[in-house]
mmCIF file of C-alpha atoms in Angstrom:
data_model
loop_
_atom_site.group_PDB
_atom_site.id
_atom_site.type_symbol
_atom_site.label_atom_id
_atom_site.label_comp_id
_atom_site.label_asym_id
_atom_site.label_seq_id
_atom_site.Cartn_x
_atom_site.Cartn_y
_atom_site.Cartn_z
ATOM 1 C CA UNK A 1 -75.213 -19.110 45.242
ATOM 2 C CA UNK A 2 -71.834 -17.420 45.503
ATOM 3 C CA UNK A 3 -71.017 -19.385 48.977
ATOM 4 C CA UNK A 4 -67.576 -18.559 48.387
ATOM 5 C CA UNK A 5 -68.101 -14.567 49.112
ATOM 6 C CA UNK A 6 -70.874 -15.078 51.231
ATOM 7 C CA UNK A 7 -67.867 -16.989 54.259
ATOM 8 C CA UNK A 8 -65.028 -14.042 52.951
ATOM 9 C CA UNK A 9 -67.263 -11.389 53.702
ATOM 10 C CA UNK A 10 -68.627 -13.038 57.312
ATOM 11 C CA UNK A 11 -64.578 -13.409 57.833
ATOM 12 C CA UNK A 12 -63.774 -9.291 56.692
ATOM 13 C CA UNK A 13 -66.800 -8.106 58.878
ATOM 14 C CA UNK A 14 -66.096 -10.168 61.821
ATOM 15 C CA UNK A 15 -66.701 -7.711 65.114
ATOM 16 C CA UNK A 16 -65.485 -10.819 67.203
ATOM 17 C CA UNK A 17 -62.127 -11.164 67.070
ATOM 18 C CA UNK A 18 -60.512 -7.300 66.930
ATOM 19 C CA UNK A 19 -62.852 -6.967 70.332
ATOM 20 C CA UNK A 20 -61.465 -9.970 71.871
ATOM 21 C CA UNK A 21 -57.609 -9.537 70.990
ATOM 22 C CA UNK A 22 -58.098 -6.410 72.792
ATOM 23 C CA UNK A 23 -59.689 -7.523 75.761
ATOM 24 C CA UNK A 24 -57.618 -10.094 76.070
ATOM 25 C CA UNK A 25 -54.936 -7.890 75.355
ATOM 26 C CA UNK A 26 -55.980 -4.989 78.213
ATOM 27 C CA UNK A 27 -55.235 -8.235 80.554
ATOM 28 C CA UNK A 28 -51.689 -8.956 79.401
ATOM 29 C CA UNK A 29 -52.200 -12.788 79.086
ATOM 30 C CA UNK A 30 -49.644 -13.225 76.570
ATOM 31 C CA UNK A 31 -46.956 -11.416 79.669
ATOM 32 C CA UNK A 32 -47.895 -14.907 81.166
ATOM 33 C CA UNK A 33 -47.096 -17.717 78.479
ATOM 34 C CA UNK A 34 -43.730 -16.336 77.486
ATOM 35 C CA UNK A 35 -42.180 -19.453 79.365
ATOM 36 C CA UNK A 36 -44.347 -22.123 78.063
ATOM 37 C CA UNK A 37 -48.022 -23.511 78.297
ATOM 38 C CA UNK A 38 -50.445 -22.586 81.045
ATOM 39 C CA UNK A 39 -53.418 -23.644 82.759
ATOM 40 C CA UNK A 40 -56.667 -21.091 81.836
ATOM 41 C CA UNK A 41 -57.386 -21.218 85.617
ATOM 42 C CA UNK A 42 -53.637 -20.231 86.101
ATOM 43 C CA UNK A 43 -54.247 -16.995 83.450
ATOM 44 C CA UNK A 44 -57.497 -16.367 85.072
ATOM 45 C CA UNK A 45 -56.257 -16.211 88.770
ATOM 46 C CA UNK A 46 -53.539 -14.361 87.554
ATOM 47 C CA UNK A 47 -55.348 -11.607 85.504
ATOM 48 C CA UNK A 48 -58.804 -11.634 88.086
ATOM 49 C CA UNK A 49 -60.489 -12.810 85.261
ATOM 50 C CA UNK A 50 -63.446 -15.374 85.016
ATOM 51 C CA UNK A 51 -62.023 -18.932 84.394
ATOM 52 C CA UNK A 52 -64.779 -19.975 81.730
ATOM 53 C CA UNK A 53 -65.301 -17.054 80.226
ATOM 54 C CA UNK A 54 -61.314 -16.070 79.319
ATOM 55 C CA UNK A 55 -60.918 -20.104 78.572
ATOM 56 C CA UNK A 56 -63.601 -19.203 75.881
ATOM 57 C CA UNK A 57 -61.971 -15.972 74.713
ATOM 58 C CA UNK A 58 -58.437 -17.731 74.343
ATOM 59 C CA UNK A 59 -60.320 -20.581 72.086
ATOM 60 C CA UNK A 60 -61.848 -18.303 69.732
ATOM 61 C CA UNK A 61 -58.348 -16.513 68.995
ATOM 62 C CA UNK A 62 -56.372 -20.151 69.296
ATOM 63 C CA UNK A 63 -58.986 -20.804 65.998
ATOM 64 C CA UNK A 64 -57.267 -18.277 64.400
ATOM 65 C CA UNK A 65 -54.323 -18.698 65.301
ATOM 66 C CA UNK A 66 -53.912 -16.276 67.760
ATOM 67 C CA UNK A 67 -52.199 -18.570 70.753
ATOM 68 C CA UNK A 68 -52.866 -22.149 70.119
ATOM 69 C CA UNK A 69 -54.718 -24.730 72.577
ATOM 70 C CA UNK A 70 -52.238 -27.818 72.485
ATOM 71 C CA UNK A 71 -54.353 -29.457 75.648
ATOM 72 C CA UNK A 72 -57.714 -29.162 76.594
ATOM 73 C CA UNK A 73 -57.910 -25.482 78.578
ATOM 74 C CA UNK A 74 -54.042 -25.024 78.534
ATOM 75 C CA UNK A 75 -53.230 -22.004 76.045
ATOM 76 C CA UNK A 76 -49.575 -21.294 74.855
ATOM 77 C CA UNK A 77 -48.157 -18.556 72.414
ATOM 78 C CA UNK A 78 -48.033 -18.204 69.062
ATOM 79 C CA UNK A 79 -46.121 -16.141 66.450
ATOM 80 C CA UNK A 80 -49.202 -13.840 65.748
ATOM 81 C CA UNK A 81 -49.660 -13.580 69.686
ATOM 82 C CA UNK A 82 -45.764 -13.088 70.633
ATOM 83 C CA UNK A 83 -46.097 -8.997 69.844
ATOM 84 C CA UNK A 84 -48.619 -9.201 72.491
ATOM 85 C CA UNK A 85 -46.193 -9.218 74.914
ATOM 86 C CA UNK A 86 -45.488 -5.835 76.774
ATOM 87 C CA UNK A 87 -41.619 -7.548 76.975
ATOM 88 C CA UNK A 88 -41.815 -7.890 72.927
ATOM 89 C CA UNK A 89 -39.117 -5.831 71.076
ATOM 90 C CA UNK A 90 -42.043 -4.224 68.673
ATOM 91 C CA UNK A 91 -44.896 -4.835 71.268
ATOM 92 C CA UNK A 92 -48.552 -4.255 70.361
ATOM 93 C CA UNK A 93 -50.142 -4.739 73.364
ATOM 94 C CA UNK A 94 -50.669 -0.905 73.502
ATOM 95 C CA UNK A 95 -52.046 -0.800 70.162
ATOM 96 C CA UNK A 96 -54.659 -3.549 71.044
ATOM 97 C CA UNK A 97 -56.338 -1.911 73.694
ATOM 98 C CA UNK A 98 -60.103 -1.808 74.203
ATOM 99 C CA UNK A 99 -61.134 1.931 75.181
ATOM 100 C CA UNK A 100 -65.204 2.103 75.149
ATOM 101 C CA UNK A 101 -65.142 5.643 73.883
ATOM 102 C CA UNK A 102 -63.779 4.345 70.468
ATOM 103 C CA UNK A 103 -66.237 1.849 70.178
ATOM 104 C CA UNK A 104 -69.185 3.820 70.867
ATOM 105 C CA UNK A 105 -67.780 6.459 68.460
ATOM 106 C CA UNK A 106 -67.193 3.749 65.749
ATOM 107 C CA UNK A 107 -71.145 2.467 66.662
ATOM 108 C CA UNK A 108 -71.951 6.055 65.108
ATOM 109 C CA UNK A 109 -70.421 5.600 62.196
ATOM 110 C CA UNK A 110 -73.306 6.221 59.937
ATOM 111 C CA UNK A 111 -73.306 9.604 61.009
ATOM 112 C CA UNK A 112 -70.231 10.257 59.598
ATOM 113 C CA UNK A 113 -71.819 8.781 56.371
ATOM 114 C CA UNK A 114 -74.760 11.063 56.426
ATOM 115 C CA UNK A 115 -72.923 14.231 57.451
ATOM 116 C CA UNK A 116 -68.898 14.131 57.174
ATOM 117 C CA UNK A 117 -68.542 14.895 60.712
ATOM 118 C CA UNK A 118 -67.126 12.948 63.203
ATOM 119 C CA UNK A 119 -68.412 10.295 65.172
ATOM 120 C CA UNK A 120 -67.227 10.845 68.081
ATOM 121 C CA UNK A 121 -67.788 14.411 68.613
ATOM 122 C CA UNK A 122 -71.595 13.280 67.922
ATOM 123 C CA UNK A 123 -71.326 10.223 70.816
ATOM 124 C CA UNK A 124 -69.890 11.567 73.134
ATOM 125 C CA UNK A 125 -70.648 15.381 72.853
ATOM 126 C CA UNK A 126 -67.205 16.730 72.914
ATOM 127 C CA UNK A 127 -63.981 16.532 70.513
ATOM 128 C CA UNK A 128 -61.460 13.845 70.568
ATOM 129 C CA UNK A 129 -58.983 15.966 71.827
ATOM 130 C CA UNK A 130 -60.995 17.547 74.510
ATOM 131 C CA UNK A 131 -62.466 14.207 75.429
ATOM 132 C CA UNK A 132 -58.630 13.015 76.609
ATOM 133 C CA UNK A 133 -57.576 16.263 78.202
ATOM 134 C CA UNK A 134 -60.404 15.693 80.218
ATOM 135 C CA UNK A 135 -59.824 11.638 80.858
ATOM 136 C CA UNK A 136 -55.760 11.654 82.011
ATOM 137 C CA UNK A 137 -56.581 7.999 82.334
ATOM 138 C CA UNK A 138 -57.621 7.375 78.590
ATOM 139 C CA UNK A 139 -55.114 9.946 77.683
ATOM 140 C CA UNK A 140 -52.722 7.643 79.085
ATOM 141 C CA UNK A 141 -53.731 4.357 77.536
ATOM 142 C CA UNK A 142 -53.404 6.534 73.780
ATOM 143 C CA UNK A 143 -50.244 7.651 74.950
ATOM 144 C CA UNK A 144 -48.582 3.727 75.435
ATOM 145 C CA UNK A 145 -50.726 2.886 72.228
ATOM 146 C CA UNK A 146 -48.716 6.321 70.155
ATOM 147 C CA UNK A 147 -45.546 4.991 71.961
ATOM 148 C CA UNK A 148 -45.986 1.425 70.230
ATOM 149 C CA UNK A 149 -46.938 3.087 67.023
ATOM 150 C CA UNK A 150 -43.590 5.230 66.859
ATOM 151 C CA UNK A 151 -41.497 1.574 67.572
ATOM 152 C CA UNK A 152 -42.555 0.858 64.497
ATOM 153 C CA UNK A 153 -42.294 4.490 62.944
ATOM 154 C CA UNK A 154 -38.902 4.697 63.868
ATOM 155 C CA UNK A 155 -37.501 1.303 62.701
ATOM 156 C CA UNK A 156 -39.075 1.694 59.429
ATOM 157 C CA UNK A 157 -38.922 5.573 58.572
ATOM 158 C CA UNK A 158 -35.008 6.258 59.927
ATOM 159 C CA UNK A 159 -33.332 4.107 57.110
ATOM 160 C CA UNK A 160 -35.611 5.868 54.405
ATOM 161 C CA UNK A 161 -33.991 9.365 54.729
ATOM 162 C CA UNK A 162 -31.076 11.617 55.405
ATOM 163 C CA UNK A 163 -31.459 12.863 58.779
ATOM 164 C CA UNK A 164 -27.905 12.732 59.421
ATOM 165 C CA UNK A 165 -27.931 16.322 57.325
ATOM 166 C CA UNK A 166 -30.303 18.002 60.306
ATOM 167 C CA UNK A 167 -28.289 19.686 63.031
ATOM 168 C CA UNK A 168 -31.606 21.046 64.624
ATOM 169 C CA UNK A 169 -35.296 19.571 64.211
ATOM 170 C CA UNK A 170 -38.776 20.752 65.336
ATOM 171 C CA UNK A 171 -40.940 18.177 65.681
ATOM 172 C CA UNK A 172 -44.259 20.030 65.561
ATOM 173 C CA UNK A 173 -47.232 18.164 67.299
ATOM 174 C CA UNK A 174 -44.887 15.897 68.535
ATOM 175 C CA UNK A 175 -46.816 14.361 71.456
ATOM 176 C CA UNK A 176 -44.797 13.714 74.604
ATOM 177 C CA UNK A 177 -41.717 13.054 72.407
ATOM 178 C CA UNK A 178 -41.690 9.378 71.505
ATOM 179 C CA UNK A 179 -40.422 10.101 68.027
ATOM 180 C CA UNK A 180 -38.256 12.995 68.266
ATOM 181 C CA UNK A 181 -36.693 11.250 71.614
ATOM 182 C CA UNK A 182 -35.613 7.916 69.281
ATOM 183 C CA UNK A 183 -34.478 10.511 66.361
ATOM 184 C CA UNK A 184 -32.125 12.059 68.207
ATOM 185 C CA UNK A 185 -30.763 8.968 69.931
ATOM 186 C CA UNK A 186 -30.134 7.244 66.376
ATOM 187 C CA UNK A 187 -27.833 11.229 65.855
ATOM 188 C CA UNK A 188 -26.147 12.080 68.719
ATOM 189 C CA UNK A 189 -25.170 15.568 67.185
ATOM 190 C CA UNK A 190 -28.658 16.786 66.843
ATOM 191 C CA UNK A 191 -30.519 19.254 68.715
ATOM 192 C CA UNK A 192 -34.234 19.043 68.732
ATOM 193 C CA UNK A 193 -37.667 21.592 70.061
ATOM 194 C CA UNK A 194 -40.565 19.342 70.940
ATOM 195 C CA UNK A 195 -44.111 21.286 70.012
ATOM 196 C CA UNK A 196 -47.285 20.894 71.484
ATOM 197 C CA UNK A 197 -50.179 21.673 73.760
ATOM 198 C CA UNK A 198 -49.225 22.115 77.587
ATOM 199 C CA UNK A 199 -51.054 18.982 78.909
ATOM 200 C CA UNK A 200 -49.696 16.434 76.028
ATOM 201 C CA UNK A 201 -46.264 17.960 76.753
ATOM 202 C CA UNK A 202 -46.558 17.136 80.487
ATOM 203 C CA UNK A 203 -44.999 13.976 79.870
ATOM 204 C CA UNK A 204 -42.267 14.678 77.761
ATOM 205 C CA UNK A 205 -39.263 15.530 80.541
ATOM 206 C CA UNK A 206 -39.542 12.172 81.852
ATOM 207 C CA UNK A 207 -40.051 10.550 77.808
ATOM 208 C CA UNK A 208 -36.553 12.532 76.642
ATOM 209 C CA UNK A 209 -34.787 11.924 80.191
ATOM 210 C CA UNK A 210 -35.077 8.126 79.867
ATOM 211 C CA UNK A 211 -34.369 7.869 76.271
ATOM 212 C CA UNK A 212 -30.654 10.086 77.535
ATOM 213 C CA UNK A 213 -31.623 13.059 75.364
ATOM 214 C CA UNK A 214 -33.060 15.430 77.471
ATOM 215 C CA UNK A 215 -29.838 17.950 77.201
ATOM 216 C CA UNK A 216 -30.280 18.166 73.466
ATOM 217 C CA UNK A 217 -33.895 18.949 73.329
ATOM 218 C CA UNK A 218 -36.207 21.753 74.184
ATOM 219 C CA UNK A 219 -39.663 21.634 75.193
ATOM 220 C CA UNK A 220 -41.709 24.486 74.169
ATOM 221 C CA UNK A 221 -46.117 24.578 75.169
ATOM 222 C CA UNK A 222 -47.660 25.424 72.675
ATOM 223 C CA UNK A 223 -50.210 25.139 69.328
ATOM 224 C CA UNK A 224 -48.868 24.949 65.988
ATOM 225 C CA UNK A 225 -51.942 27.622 65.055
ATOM 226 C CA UNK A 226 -49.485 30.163 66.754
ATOM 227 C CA UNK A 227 -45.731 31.085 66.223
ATOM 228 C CA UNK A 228 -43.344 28.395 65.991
ATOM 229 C CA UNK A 229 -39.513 28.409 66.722
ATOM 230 C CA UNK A 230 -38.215 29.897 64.198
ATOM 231 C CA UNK A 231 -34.917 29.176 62.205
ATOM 232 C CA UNK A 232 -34.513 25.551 62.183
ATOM 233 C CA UNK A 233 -33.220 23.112 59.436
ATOM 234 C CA UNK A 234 -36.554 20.437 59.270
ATOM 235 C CA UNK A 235 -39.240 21.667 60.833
ATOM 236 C CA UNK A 236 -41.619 17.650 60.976
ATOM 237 C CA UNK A 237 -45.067 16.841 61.327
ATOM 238 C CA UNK A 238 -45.984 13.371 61.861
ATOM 239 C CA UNK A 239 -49.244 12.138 61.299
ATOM 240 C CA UNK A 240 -50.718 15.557 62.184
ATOM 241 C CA UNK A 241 -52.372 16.505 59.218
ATOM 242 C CA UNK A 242 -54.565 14.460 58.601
ATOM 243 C CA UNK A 243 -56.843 15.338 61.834
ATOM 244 C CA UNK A 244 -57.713 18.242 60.122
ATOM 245 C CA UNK A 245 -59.658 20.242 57.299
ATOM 246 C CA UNK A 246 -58.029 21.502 54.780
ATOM 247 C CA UNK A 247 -57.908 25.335 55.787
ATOM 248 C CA UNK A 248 -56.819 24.099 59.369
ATOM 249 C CA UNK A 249 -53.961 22.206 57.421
ATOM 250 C CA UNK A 250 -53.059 25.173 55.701
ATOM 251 C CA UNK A 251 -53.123 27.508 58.671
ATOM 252 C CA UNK A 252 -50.889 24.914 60.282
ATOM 253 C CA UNK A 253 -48.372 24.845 57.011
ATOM 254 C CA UNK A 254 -48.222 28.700 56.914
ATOM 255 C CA UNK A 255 -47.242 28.897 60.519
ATOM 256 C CA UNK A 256 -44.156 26.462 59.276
ATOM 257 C CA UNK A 257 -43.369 28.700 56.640
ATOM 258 C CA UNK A 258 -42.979 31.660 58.745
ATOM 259 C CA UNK A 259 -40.416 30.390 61.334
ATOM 260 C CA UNK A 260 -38.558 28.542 58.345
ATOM 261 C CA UNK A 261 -35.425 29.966 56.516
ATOM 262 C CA UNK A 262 -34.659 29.546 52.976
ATOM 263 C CA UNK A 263 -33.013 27.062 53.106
ATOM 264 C CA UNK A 264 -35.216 25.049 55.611
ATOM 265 C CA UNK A 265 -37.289 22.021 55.032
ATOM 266 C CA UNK A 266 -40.550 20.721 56.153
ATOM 267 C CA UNK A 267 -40.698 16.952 56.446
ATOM 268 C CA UNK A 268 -44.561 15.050 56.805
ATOM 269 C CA UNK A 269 -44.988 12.040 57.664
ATOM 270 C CA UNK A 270 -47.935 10.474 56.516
ATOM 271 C CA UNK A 271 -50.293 7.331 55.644
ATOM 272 C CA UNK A 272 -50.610 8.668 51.896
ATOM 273 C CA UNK A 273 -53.684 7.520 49.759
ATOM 274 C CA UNK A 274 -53.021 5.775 46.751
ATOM 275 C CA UNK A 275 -54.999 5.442 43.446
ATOM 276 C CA UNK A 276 -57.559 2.960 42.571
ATOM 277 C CA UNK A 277 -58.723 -0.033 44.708
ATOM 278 C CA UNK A 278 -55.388 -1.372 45.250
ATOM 279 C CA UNK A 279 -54.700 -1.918 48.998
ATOM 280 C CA UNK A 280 -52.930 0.364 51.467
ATOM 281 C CA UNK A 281 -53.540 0.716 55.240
ATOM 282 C CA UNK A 282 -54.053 4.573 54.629
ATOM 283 C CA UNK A 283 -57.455 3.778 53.374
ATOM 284 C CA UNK A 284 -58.031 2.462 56.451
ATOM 285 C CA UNK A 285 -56.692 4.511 58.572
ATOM 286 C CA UNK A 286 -58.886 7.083 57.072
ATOM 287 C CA UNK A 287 -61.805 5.791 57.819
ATOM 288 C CA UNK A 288 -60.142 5.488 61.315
ATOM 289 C CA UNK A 289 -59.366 9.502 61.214
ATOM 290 C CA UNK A 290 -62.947 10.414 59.886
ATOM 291 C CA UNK A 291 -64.944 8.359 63.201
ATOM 292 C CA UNK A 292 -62.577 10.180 66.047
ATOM 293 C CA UNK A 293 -61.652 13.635 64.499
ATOM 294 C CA UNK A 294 -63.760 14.153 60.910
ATOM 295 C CA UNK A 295 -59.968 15.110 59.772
ATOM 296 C CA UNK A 296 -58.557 12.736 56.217
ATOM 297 C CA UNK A 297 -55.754 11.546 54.953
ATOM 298 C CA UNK A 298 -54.595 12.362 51.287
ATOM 299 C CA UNK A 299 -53.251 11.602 48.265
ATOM 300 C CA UNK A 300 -49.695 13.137 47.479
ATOM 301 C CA UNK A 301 -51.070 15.762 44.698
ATOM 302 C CA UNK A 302 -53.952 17.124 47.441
ATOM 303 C CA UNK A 303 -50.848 17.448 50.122
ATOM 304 C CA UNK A 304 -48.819 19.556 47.148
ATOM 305 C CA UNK A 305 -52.417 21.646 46.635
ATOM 306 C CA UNK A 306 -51.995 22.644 50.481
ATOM 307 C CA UNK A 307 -48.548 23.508 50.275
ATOM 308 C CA UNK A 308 -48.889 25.203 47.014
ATOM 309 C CA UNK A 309 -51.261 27.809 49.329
ATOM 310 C CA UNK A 310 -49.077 28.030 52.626
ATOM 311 C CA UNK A 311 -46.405 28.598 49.880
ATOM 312 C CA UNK A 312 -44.649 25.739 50.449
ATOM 313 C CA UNK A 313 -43.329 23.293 47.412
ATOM 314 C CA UNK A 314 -43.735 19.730 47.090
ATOM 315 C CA UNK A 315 -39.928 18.593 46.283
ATOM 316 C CA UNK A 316 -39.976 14.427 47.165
ATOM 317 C CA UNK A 317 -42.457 11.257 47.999
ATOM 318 C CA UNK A 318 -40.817 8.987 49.842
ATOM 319 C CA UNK A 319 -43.227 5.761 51.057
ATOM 320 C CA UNK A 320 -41.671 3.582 53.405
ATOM 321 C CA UNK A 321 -42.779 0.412 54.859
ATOM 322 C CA UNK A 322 -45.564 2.519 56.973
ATOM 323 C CA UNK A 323 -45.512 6.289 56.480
ATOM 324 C CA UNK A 324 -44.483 8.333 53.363
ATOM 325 C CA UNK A 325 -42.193 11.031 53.921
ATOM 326 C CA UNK A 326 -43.045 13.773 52.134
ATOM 327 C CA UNK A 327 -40.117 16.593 51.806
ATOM 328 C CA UNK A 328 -41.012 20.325 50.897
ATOM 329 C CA UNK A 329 -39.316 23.342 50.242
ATOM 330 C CA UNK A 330 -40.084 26.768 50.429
ATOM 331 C CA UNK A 331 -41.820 27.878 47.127
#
């Protein structure tokens, strides 16, 4: 018997710990150790949680070294915990949040199998999309979690590419802002038009005030199925695409191409699938995309098959430590 693969594959199916992390992160313990050991009844008290019952949680991460244990019931930090933190310069805490709605989507996975369509729309009755214009509260928690995501976006996409050339962006289906706020902050001489629907906009005032940028950029309300500001130098989608079918995509693309000029140039950024079984976190990520929206991610030569039908031309690949950025031209 193969005992080897038998443990690996109990260790890569393992429900246990992404569930607790979460949990555990939804509390903020790790806010509490950043000055040293504590107590679990200390974290407990602190976080209205049951004493036992977290004690256990923090014991089954400390085993994986996520925190550590170094006396009985006292719990400390560790590396893999520190982006925990909500303090952390490239916090996670967001990202590890525990929304039920996901879960029971993901618990209809096979669904998806059978059919292609997304899980969640079959739990819960409704679209993603719908489902948090409806829950402010959820959309709020997938707000902080987008906000931790672009962190990382920004620190690891920025270096990879010329903005300094754009003197005016439009960051299409840009969410409240988080990215297009950081993008002009790093350029001080660009101008930028946020794009999206009226109730993810809602936030974005407040997201561009605080980030100092506010004067530089204009919010418009809007879907990127309908006219877009027309005339810029980049028009960029970021992580967009992939939420949708193909004809959506390209009905999206040609609404780029008509508000851009010659000389323009449409910038995606995307998780891009590679060949073979090698690993990349885009294969995960759309499996991730096919349980919440039924939308996929793709490899570079199906992205340059859409553009080739919005009229649109492929020019560069670009991968970067987390999203490829993808440059295109009009054909």
């Amino acid at each position: 018997m193969d005992l080897a693969s038998v443990m690996r594959l109990a260790e890569l199916t393992d429900l246990i710990v992404p569930m607790t992390v979460r949990a555990v992160s939804d509390l903020g313990v790790a806010d509490l150790l950043v000055d040293g050991p504590r107590p679990v009844a200390e974290l407990a008290a602190e976080v209205g949680a049951h004493e036992r019952s977290l004690c256990r949680a923090l014991r089954a991460l400390a085993a994986k070294g996520i925190f550590t244990e170094p006396e009985p019931e006292v719990f400390a930090l560790t590396p893999l915990a520190q982006p925990l933190r909500s303090d952390h310069p490239m916090s996670m805490r967001a990202v590890y949040t525990l929304l039920a709605s996901d879960v029971q989507a993901w618990a209809m996975l096979p669904h998806s199998l059978r059919t292609g369509e997304a899980a969640f729309d079959h739990a819960h009755g409704t679209d993603y999309w719908s489902h948090l214009a409806a829950n402010p509260d959820e959309s709020r928690r997938v707000d902080r979690w987008m906000h931790a995501i672009t962190r990382l976006h920004l620190r690891t996409v920025l270096p990879c590419h010329p903005w300094g050339e754009l003197s005016h962006v439009v960051d299409v289906g840009g969410g409240d802002g988080g990215f297009l706020a950081g993008l002009l902050g790093r350029y001080p001489a660009m101008r930028g038009t946020l794009l999206d629907l009226p109730h993810v906009v809602a936030a974005a005032d407040r997201v561009l005030t605080e980030a100092g940028v506010r004067d530089r950029c204009e919010i418009v309300p809007g879907s990127f199925f309908d006219a877009l500001p027309a005339g810029a130098d980049a028009y960029l989608l970021k992580t967009v695409l992939p939420g949708f079918g193909d004809d959506q995509v390209v009905a999206v693309l040609r609404r780029v191409r008509e508000a851009m000029r010659p000389d323009s140039r449409l910038l995606l950024l995307e998780a891009v699938l590679p060949p073979g079984d090698t690993f990349d976190v885009a294969k995960l990520y759309d499996v991730h995309t096919l349980v919440l929206t039924g939308g996929t991610h793709r490899t570079a030569e199906e992205t340059a098959a859409l553009l080739d039908r919005a009229g649109l031309r492929l020019d560069t690949v670009r991968p970067t430590a987390t999203l490829t950025i993808l440059t295109a031209t009009p054909a």
